[in-house]
Amino acid sequence: MAETTGTTETIKGLEDLPGIGPVTAQKLRLAGYNTLEALALAPSRELVDTVGLSEEKAISLSLKAREMLDIKFQTAEELLIQRKEITRLTTGSKALDEILGGGVESRGILELIGEFGVGKTQICLTLCVTVQFPPESGGLDGRVLYIDAEGTFRPERIVEISRNHGLEPVDILKNIVVARAFNSDHQILIGEKTDELVKTENLKLVIVDSIISHFRAEYIGRGTLANRQQKLNRHLHRLLRTAEIHNIPVVVTNQVVASPAMFFGPSNKPAGGHIMAHLSTNRVFIRKSKKSRRIAKIIDSSYLPEAECVFMISDKGIEDVS
Ligand code: GTP
Ligand code: MG
């Protein structure tokens, strides 16, 4: 995929593109394409299916949007420079940061996988606080969008975590935008608005807790699996594009399902199949240890070593074992 060249500060709207009148702009917005960046990076097939554009118009518009935003092919040298723009966010645990290659990285999706009660939500809540740290303390000095699909976001816990990091809870709470997703379609819709929200709300992190629960609850039975995976695919693509366009991390939580194919060892595997595996940039599998201790393991990574670490859930959210 072509990548942006970092000239996104000059904010241009959909109507600035020759060929987009009010009617087309309206159609694009209704389908969730709120910005030129979203249009530029959308596959033309997707524009045909979701906006109802002719194939010719879809190709022409996405081409023009890429030209206007100066998105072009890049040399490996330029890509290396862009890799250097990647920012890293601390999780609150140095050990966990280390196996992630120095923290949660921007321009990608980090997937937190594990059974109920393992601490996925606790990590997400901690990130809502650490993202507001200044860069010298491992933060991104920014605000966060929390897409809450399970209704488990707890402001009281944010208050506690903030206090134990020596921060004023009211200031921290103000910088967390919570969007409760009531079903999978609603979640997809919020996902489509995210790209614009990142700009208008100055977001430096997007969290989806959990990415899969609505999909699993609503699409039951083998016959609906293809449809579910197709929707999940689009949803994740949108989130990944947002991460790439704005150079921010996206963190999602995922459940585990029983894997009957395994005779030995852990019999759980991440839900969401190949789509999930393919679109997550990094995957962390978490399991319980003694008391509040947890073991995190990097799985399926193309560039992180398969390392393991221990962290604990505490009054600071999550932290290293002392
Ligand atoms: P599901 O959403 O059910 O799949 O689980 P999850 O992985 O999101 O688990 P969650 O993050 O909710 O973690 C629950 C664990 O965190 C439990 O072991 C709780 O005991 C622990 N926990 C929750 N709140 C607190 C707290 O305020 N202090 C401490 N020390 N532990 C907590
Ligand atoms: Mg949870």
Coordinates of C-alpha atoms and ligand atoms in Angstrom, one line a residue:
M1 CA 0.0 0.0 0.0
A2 CA 1.2 3.5 -0.7
E3 CA 1.8 5.5 2.4
T4 CA 1.3 9.2 3.3
T5 CA 4.4 11.3 3.1
G6 CA 3.6 13.2 6.2
T7 CA 2.0 16.3 4.7
T8 CA -1.3 15.9 6.4
E9 CA -1.1 19.1 8.4
T10 CA -2.7 21.1 5.6
I11 CA -6.2 19.9 6.2
K12 CA -8.3 19.7 3.0
G13 CA -11.8 18.6 3.0
L14 CA -13.6 16.2 0.6
E15 CA -15.2 19.1 -1.3
D16 CA -11.7 20.5 -2.1
L17 CA -11.3 17.7 -4.6
P18 CA -12.3 18.4 -8.2
G19 CA -15.0 16.0 -9.1
I20 CA -16.7 15.9 -5.7
G21 CA -19.8 18.0 -5.4
P22 CA -22.1 18.2 -2.4
V23 CA -24.0 15.1 -3.5
T24 CA -21.0 12.8 -3.8
A25 CA -19.5 14.3 -0.6
Q26 CA -22.7 13.5 1.2
K27 CA -22.6 9.9 -0.1
L28 CA -19.0 9.5 0.9
R29 CA -19.7 10.8 4.4
L30 CA -22.7 8.5 4.8
A31 CA -20.5 5.5 4.0
G32 CA -17.9 6.7 6.5
Y33 CA -15.3 8.4 4.3
N34 CA -15.1 11.7 6.1
T35 CA -11.7 12.8 5.0
L36 CA -9.5 13.0 1.9
E37 CA -7.1 10.6 3.6
A38 CA -9.8 8.0 4.1
L39 CA -10.8 8.4 0.4
A40 CA -7.2 8.2 -0.8
L41 CA -6.4 5.0 1.0
A42 CA -9.7 3.2 0.3
P43 CA -9.6 0.3 -2.2
S44 CA -11.7 1.4 -5.2
R45 CA -13.7 -1.8 -5.0
E46 CA -14.8 -0.8 -1.5
L47 CA -15.9 2.6 -2.8
V48 CA -18.0 0.9 -5.5
D49 CA -19.6 -1.4 -3.0
T50 CA -20.2 1.0 -0.1
V51 CA -20.7 4.4 -1.7
G52 CA -22.3 3.2 -4.9
L53 CA -19.9 5.0 -7.2
S54 CA -19.1 3.7 -10.7
E55 CA -15.8 1.9 -10.9
E56 CA -14.4 4.6 -13.2
K57 CA -15.4 7.3 -10.8
A58 CA -14.1 5.4 -7.7
I59 CA -10.7 4.9 -9.4
S60 CA -10.5 8.5 -10.5
L61 CA -11.4 10.0 -7.1
S62 CA -9.0 7.9 -5.1
L63 CA -6.2 8.7 -7.6
K64 CA -7.0 12.4 -7.4
A65 CA -7.2 12.3 -3.6
R66 CA -3.7 10.6 -3.5
E67 CA -2.3 13.3 -5.8
M68 CA -3.8 16.1 -3.7
L69 CA -2.3 14.6 -0.5
D70 CA 1.0 14.0 -2.3
I71 CA 0.8 10.3 -1.6
K72 CA 3.2 8.4 -3.8
F73 CA 5.4 5.3 -4.0
Q74 CA 8.3 5.4 -1.7
T75 CA 11.9 4.3 -1.8
A76 CA 13.1 2.0 0.9
E77 CA 15.2 4.9 2.2
E78 CA 12.1 7.1 2.6
L79 CA 10.4 4.2 4.3
L80 CA 13.2 3.9 6.8
I81 CA 12.9 7.6 7.6
Q82 CA 9.2 7.0 8.1
R83 CA 9.9 4.1 10.4
K84 CA 11.9 6.5 12.5
E85 CA 8.8 8.6 13.0
I86 CA 7.2 5.7 14.8
T87 CA 6.4 6.6 18.4
R88 CA 6.2 4.3 21.4
L89 CA 3.8 4.3 24.3
T90 CA 4.6 2.8 27.6
T91 CA 2.2 0.2 29.1
G92 CA 3.3 1.0 32.6
S93 CA 5.4 -2.2 32.8
K94 CA 9.0 -2.0 31.5
A95 CA 9.1 -5.7 31.0
L96 CA 6.0 -5.6 28.8
D97 CA 7.4 -2.6 26.9
E98 CA 10.6 -4.4 26.3
I99 CA 9.0 -7.5 24.6
L100 CA 7.0 -5.1 22.5
G101 CA 10.2 -3.6 21.2
G102 CA 10.1 -0.5 23.5
G103 CA 6.4 0.1 24.0
V104 CA 3.2 0.0 22.0
E105 CA 4.2 1.3 18.5
S106 CA 2.3 3.8 16.3
R107 CA 1.2 3.0 12.8
G108 CA -0.1 -0.4 13.8
I109 CA -2.6 -2.5 15.6
L110 CA -1.6 -4.2 18.9
E111 CA -3.9 -7.1 19.8
L112 CA -4.2 -8.2 23.4
I113 CA -5.4 -11.7 23.6
G114 CA -6.5 -13.8 26.6
E115 CA -9.3 -15.4 28.6
F116 CA -11.7 -13.5 30.8
G117 CA -10.2 -11.8 33.8
V118 CA -6.7 -12.0 32.4
G119 CA -6.3 -8.2 32.5
K120 CA -6.9 -7.0 28.9
T121 CA -9.2 -4.2 30.0
Q122 CA -6.8 -3.3 32.9
I123 CA -4.0 -2.8 30.3
C124 CA -6.3 -0.6 28.2
L125 CA -7.3 1.5 31.2
T126 CA -3.7 2.0 32.1
L127 CA -2.9 3.1 28.5
C128 CA -5.6 5.7 28.8
V129 CA -3.4 7.3 31.5
T130 CA 0.1 6.6 30.2
V131 CA -0.8 8.1 26.8
Q132 CA -1.1 11.4 28.6
F133 CA 2.4 11.2 30.1
P134 CA 4.9 13.5 28.4
P135 CA 7.2 11.8 25.8
E136 CA 10.2 11.7 28.3
S137 CA 8.1 9.5 30.6
G138 CA 7.0 7.2 27.8
G139 CA 3.7 8.9 26.9
L140 CA 2.4 10.6 23.8
D141 CA 1.2 13.7 25.5
G142 CA -2.3 13.2 24.0
R143 CA -5.9 12.2 24.3
V144 CA -7.5 8.8 23.7
L145 CA -10.6 7.3 22.2
Y146 CA -11.9 4.3 24.0
I147 CA -14.4 2.3 22.0
D148 CA -16.1 0.3 24.7
A149 CA -18.0 -2.7 23.2
E150 CA -18.5 -4.6 26.5
G151 CA -19.5 -1.7 28.9
T152 CA -16.5 -2.4 31.1
F153 CA -14.8 1.1 31.0
R154 CA -14.6 2.3 34.6
P155 CA -13.8 6.0 35.2
E156 CA -13.3 5.1 39.0
R157 CA -10.4 2.9 38.0
I158 CA -8.9 5.7 35.9
V159 CA -9.2 8.0 39.0
E160 CA -7.3 5.4 41.0
I161 CA -4.6 4.7 38.4
S162 CA -4.1 8.5 37.8
R163 CA -3.7 9.2 41.6
N164 CA -1.2 6.4 42.0
H165 CA 0.9 7.9 39.2
G166 CA 0.7 11.3 40.9
L167 CA -1.6 12.8 38.4
E168 CA -4.8 14.9 38.9
P169 CA -7.7 12.5 38.0
V170 CA -9.9 15.3 36.6
D171 CA -7.3 16.4 34.1
I172 CA -6.8 12.8 33.0
L173 CA -10.6 12.0 32.7
K174 CA -11.1 15.0 30.5
N175 CA -8.8 13.6 27.9
I176 CA -10.5 10.2 27.5
V177 CA -13.3 10.1 24.9
V178 CA -15.5 7.1 25.5
A179 CA -17.7 5.7 22.8
R180 CA -20.0 2.8 23.9
A181 CA -20.6 0.5 20.9
F182 CA -24.0 -1.2 21.3
N183 CA -23.7 -3.8 18.5
S184 CA -21.3 -4.7 15.7
D185 CA -22.8 -2.3 13.1
H186 CA -22.6 0.5 15.7
Q187 CA -19.0 -0.4 16.4
I188 CA -18.2 -0.4 12.7
L189 CA -19.8 3.0 12.4
I190 CA -17.7 4.4 15.2
G191 CA -14.7 2.9 13.6
E192 CA -15.5 4.8 10.4
K193 CA -15.8 8.1 12.2
T194 CA -12.5 7.5 14.1
D195 CA -10.3 8.9 11.3
E196 CA -12.0 12.3 11.6
L197 CA -12.2 12.2 15.4
V198 CA -8.5 11.7 15.6
K199 CA -8.1 15.1 13.9
T200 CA -10.8 17.0 15.6
E201 CA -10.2 15.6 19.1
N202 CA -6.4 15.5 18.8
L203 CA -6.2 11.8 19.7
K204 CA -2.9 9.9 20.1
L205 CA -4.4 6.5 20.8
V206 CA -7.5 4.5 19.8
I207 CA -8.6 1.5 21.9
V208 CA -11.3 -1.1 21.0
D209 CA -12.3 -3.3 24.0
S210 CA -13.2 -5.8 22.7
I211 CA -12.9 -5.9 18.9
I212 CA -14.7 -9.3 18.6
S213 CA -17.4 -9.7 21.2
H214 CA -20.3 -8.2 19.3
F215 CA -19.4 -10.0 16.2
R216 CA -19.2 -13.3 18.0
A217 CA -22.5 -12.8 19.7
E218 CA -24.4 -11.7 16.6
Y219 CA -23.1 -14.0 14.0
I220 CA -23.8 -17.5 15.3
G221 CA -23.4 -20.6 13.3
R222 CA -21.2 -21.7 10.4
G223 CA -23.4 -20.1 7.7
T224 CA -22.8 -16.6 9.0
L225 CA -19.0 -16.9 9.4
A226 CA -18.0 -15.6 6.0
N227 CA -20.2 -12.5 6.4
R228 CA -18.9 -11.9 9.9
Q229 CA -15.3 -12.2 8.7
Q230 CA -15.9 -9.8 5.8
K231 CA -17.3 -7.1 8.2
L232 CA -14.5 -7.7 10.7
N233 CA -12.0 -7.3 7.9
R234 CA -13.3 -4.0 6.8
H235 CA -13.5 -2.7 10.4
L236 CA -9.9 -3.7 11.1
H237 CA -8.7 -2.2 7.8
R238 CA -10.3 1.1 8.7
L239 CA -8.6 1.1 12.1
L240 CA -5.3 0.1 10.6
R241 CA -5.5 2.9 8.0
T242 CA -6.3 5.4 10.8
A243 CA -3.2 4.2 12.6
E244 CA -1.1 4.7 9.5
I245 CA -2.5 8.0 8.4
H246 CA -2.1 9.6 11.8
N247 CA 1.0 7.8 13.0
I248 CA -0.8 6.6 16.2
P249 CA -1.2 3.2 17.9
V250 CA -4.5 1.3 17.8
V251 CA -4.9 -1.3 20.6
V252 CA -7.6 -3.9 20.4
T253 CA -8.5 -6.7 22.8
N254 CA -9.5 -10.2 21.6
Q255 CA -11.0 -13.3 23.3
V256 CA -9.8 -16.9 23.0
V257 CA -11.7 -19.8 21.7
A258 CA -11.2 -23.5 22.4
S259 CA -9.0 -25.1 19.8
P260 CA -9.9 -28.8 19.5
A261 CA -7.1 -29.5 17.1
M262 CA -4.5 -29.2 19.9
F263 CA -3.8 -32.4 21.8
F264 CA -1.0 -31.0 23.9
G265 CA -0.2 -27.6 25.5
P266 CA -2.5 -24.7 25.7
S267 CA -5.8 -25.4 24.0
N268 CA -6.9 -21.8 23.5
K269 CA -6.4 -19.8 20.3
P270 CA -7.3 -16.2 19.5
A271 CA -10.8 -15.6 18.1
G272 CA -11.2 -13.9 14.7
G273 CA -9.2 -16.4 12.6
H274 CA -6.9 -15.4 9.8
I275 CA -8.4 -11.9 9.4
M276 CA -7.4 -11.0 12.9
A277 CA -4.0 -12.6 12.6
H278 CA -3.3 -10.9 9.3
L279 CA -4.3 -7.4 10.3
S280 CA -2.8 -7.2 13.8
T281 CA 0.7 -5.7 13.6
N282 CA 1.7 -7.3 16.9
R283 CA -0.1 -9.9 19.0
V284 CA 0.3 -10.5 22.7
F285 CA -1.1 -13.6 24.4
I286 CA -1.7 -13.1 28.1
R287 CA -2.3 -15.9 30.7
K288 CA -2.7 -16.0 34.4
S289 CA 0.0 -16.7 36.9
K290 CA 0.0 -16.6 40.7
K291 CA -2.3 -14.0 42.3
S292 CA -2.2 -10.7 40.3
R293 CA 0.7 -11.8 38.2
R294 CA 0.3 -12.3 34.5
I295 CA 2.5 -13.7 31.7
A296 CA 2.5 -12.0 28.4
K297 CA 3.9 -13.6 25.2
I298 CA 4.5 -12.2 21.8
I299 CA 3.0 -14.5 19.1
D300 CA 3.0 -14.6 15.3
S301 CA 5.2 -11.5 14.9
S302 CA 7.0 -10.8 11.7
Y303 CA 9.8 -8.8 13.4
L304 CA 9.5 -9.1 17.2
P305 CA 11.3 -12.1 18.9
E306 CA 8.9 -14.6 20.5
A307 CA 9.6 -13.3 24.0
E308 CA 7.7 -13.7 27.3
C309 CA 7.5 -11.5 30.4
V310 CA 5.7 -11.2 33.7
F311 CA 3.8 -8.1 34.8
M312 CA 1.2 -7.5 37.5
I313 CA -2.2 -5.9 38.0
S314 CA -2.0 -3.4 40.8
D315 CA -3.3 0.0 42.1
K316 CA -1.3 1.6 39.3
G317 CA -3.1 -0.3 36.6
I318 CA -0.5 -2.6 35.4
E319 CA 3.2 -2.5 36.4
D320 CA 6.4 -4.6 36.8
V321 CA 6.6 -7.2 39.5
S322 CA 8.5 -5.6 42.3
Ligands
GTP1 P1 -12.7 -10.0 30.0 O1 -13.1 -8.6 29.5 O2 -13.8 -10.6 30.9 O3 -12.4 -10.9 28.8 O4 -11.4 -9.9 30.9 P2 -10.2 -8.9 30.9 O5 -9.0 -9.7 30.3 O6 -10.5 -7.6 30.3 O7 -9.9 -8.8 32.4 P3 -9.8 -7.5 33.2 O8 -8.9 -6.5 32.6 O9 -11.2 -7.0 33.6 O10 -9.0 -8.0 34.5 C1 -9.7 -8.5 35.6 C2 -8.6 -8.7 36.6 O11 -8.0 -7.5 37.1 C3 -9.1 -9.5 37.8 O12 -8.1 -10.4 38.2 C4 -9.2 -8.4 38.9 O13 -8.9 -8.9 40.1 C5 -8.1 -7.4 38.5 N1 -8.5 -6.0 38.8 C6 -9.6 -5.4 38.4 N2 -9.7 -4.2 39.0 C7 -8.7 -4.1 39.8 C8 -8.2 -3.1 40.7 O14 -8.8 -2.0 40.9 N3 -7.1 -3.3 41.4 C9 -6.4 -4.5 41.3 N4 -5.2 -4.7 41.9 N5 -6.8 -5.5 40.4 C10 -7.9 -5.3 39.7
MG2 MG -12.3 -6.8 29.5

